[in-house]
Every structure is written in C-alpha cells, then in structure tokens.
Coordinates of C-alpha atoms in Angstrom, one line a residue:
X1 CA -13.8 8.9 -24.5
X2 CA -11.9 6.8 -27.2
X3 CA -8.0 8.1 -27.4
X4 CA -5.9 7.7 -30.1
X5 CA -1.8 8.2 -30.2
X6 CA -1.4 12.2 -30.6
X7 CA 2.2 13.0 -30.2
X8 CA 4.9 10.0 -31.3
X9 CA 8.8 11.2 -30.0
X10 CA 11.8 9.3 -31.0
X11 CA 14.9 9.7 -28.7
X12 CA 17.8 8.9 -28.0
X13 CA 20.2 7.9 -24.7
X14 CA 17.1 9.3 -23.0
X15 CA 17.6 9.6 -19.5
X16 CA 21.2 8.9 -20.5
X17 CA 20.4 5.6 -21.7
X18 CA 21.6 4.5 -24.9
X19 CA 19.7 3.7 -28.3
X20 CA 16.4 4.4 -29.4
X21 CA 13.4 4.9 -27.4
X22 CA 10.0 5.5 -29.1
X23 CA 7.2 7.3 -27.1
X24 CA 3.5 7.2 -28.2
X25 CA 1.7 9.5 -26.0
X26 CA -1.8 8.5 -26.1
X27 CA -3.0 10.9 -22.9
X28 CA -1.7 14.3 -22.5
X29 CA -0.7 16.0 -19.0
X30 CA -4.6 17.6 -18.0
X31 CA -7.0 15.6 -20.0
X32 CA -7.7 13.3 -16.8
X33 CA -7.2 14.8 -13.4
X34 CA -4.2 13.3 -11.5
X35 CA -2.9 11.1 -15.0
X36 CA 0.1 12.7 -16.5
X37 CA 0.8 10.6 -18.8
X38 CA -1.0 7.5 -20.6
X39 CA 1.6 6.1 -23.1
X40 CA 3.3 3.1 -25.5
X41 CA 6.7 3.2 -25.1
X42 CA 9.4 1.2 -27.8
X43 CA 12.8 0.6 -26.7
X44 CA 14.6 -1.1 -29.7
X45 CA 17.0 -4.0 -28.8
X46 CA 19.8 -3.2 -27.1
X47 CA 18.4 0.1 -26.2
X48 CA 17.6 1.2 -22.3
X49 CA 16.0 4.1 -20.8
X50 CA 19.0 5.3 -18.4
X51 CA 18.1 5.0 -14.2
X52 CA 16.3 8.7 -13.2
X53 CA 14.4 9.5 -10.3
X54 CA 10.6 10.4 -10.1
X55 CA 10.8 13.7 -7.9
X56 CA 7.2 14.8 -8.7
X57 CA 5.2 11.8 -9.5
X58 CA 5.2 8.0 -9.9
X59 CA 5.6 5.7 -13.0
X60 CA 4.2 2.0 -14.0
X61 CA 5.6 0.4 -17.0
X62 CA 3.3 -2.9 -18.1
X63 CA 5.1 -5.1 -20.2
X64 CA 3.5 -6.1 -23.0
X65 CA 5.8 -7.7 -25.0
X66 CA 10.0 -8.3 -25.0
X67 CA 12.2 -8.8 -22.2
X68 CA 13.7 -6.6 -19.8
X69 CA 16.1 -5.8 -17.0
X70 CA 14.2 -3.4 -14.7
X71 CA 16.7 -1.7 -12.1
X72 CA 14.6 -0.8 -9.2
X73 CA 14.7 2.1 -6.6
X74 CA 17.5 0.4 -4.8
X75 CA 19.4 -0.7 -7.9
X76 CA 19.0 -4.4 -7.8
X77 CA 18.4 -5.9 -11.1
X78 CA 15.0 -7.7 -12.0
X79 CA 14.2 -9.7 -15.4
X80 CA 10.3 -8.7 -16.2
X81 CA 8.6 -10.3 -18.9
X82 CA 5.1 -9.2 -21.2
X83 CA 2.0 -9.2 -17.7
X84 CA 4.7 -7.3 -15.4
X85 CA 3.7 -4.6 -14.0
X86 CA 7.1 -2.3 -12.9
X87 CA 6.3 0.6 -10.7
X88 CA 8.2 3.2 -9.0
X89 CA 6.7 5.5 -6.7
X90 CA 7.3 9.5 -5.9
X91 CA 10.8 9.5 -4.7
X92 CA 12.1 6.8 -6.1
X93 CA 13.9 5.4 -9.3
X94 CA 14.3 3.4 -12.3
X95 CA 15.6 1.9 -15.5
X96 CA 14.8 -0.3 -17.3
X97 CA 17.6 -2.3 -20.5
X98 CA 15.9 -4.4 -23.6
X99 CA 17.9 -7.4 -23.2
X100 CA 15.8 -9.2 -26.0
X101 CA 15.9 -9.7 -29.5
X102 CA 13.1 -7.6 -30.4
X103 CA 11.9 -4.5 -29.6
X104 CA 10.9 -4.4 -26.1
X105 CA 7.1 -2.6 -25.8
X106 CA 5.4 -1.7 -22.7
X107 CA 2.6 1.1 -21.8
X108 CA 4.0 3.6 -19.1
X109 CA 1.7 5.6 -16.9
X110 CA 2.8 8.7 -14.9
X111 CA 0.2 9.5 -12.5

C-alpha cells in the first residue's frame, strides 16, 4: 500500500497555540487497525501547537527538520532537533514552540 497526503488543514492557535500549523494527513483514522493518525505536520516560525492532553490515545512527533521547544507531560522544557523522536503516552501531555527560523516540520503519529 503506497499513501499519498489526502486531506491538508491549515489552523490556527490550535490547541490554543498561536500561528499557523499545517496538517497533511497521509493515514486516516481506520485504514490501519490501532493507527489513528499517520501525518506531516508544519508549524511556521514562531508558531506552536498549544500544551493538550492525550485522554484517548498516544502521540509521537519525529522531527525532521527545524528546531523545537517540546514541553513534556510534566511541563519541563526540552530543545529537539530533526532524528527526535517526542512521544507522549495515553494520559499524558504536550506542546511543542518553533523556535527556529524556518518552518519547523515533523511527522506525528496517533496510535
């Protein structure tokens, strides 16, 4: 099975972040049992996706390119560069702040 992007979203101050956020959903919720989501994700500089907790399921960001300020599940504050791997497990959560001078670009899964 070869997948390309289906759905691209723009938002913005999602999770009640600020700026622009750019989703490419490349999986759908029930194409692959137990992955919700398969997905590129843009967060344009200066931009951050606001701290929100994962009730129903976990998330991985992998970086793959930018820099970042990932605050974890118990708000400390972590720089992650393009081969980190951020996750946040059921329960727990997350932000994560482009603190770069690009765009910051990293593929989330929601499993």
């Amino acid at each position: 099975m070869i997948l390309k992007p289906s759905e691209v979203t723009h938002f913005d101050n999602l999770h009640s972040g600020t700026g622009s956020v750019i989703i490419e959903k490349i999986l759908q919720p029930g194409t692959v049992d137990g992955l919700d989501l398969f997905a590129k994700v843009t967060v344009e500089v200066g931009a951050n996706i606001g701290y929100h907790e994962h009730t129903d399921d976990s998330e991985g960001y992998y970086i793959l390119s930018g820099e970042a300020e990932f605050m974890d599940s118990d708000q400390s504050v972590r720089k992650a560069w393009p081969g980190d791997l951020c996750l946040i497990v059921k329960g727990e959560s997350h932000g994560i702040v482009n603190i770069g001078k690009a765009p910051l670009i990293f593929l989330a899964v929601v499993f």
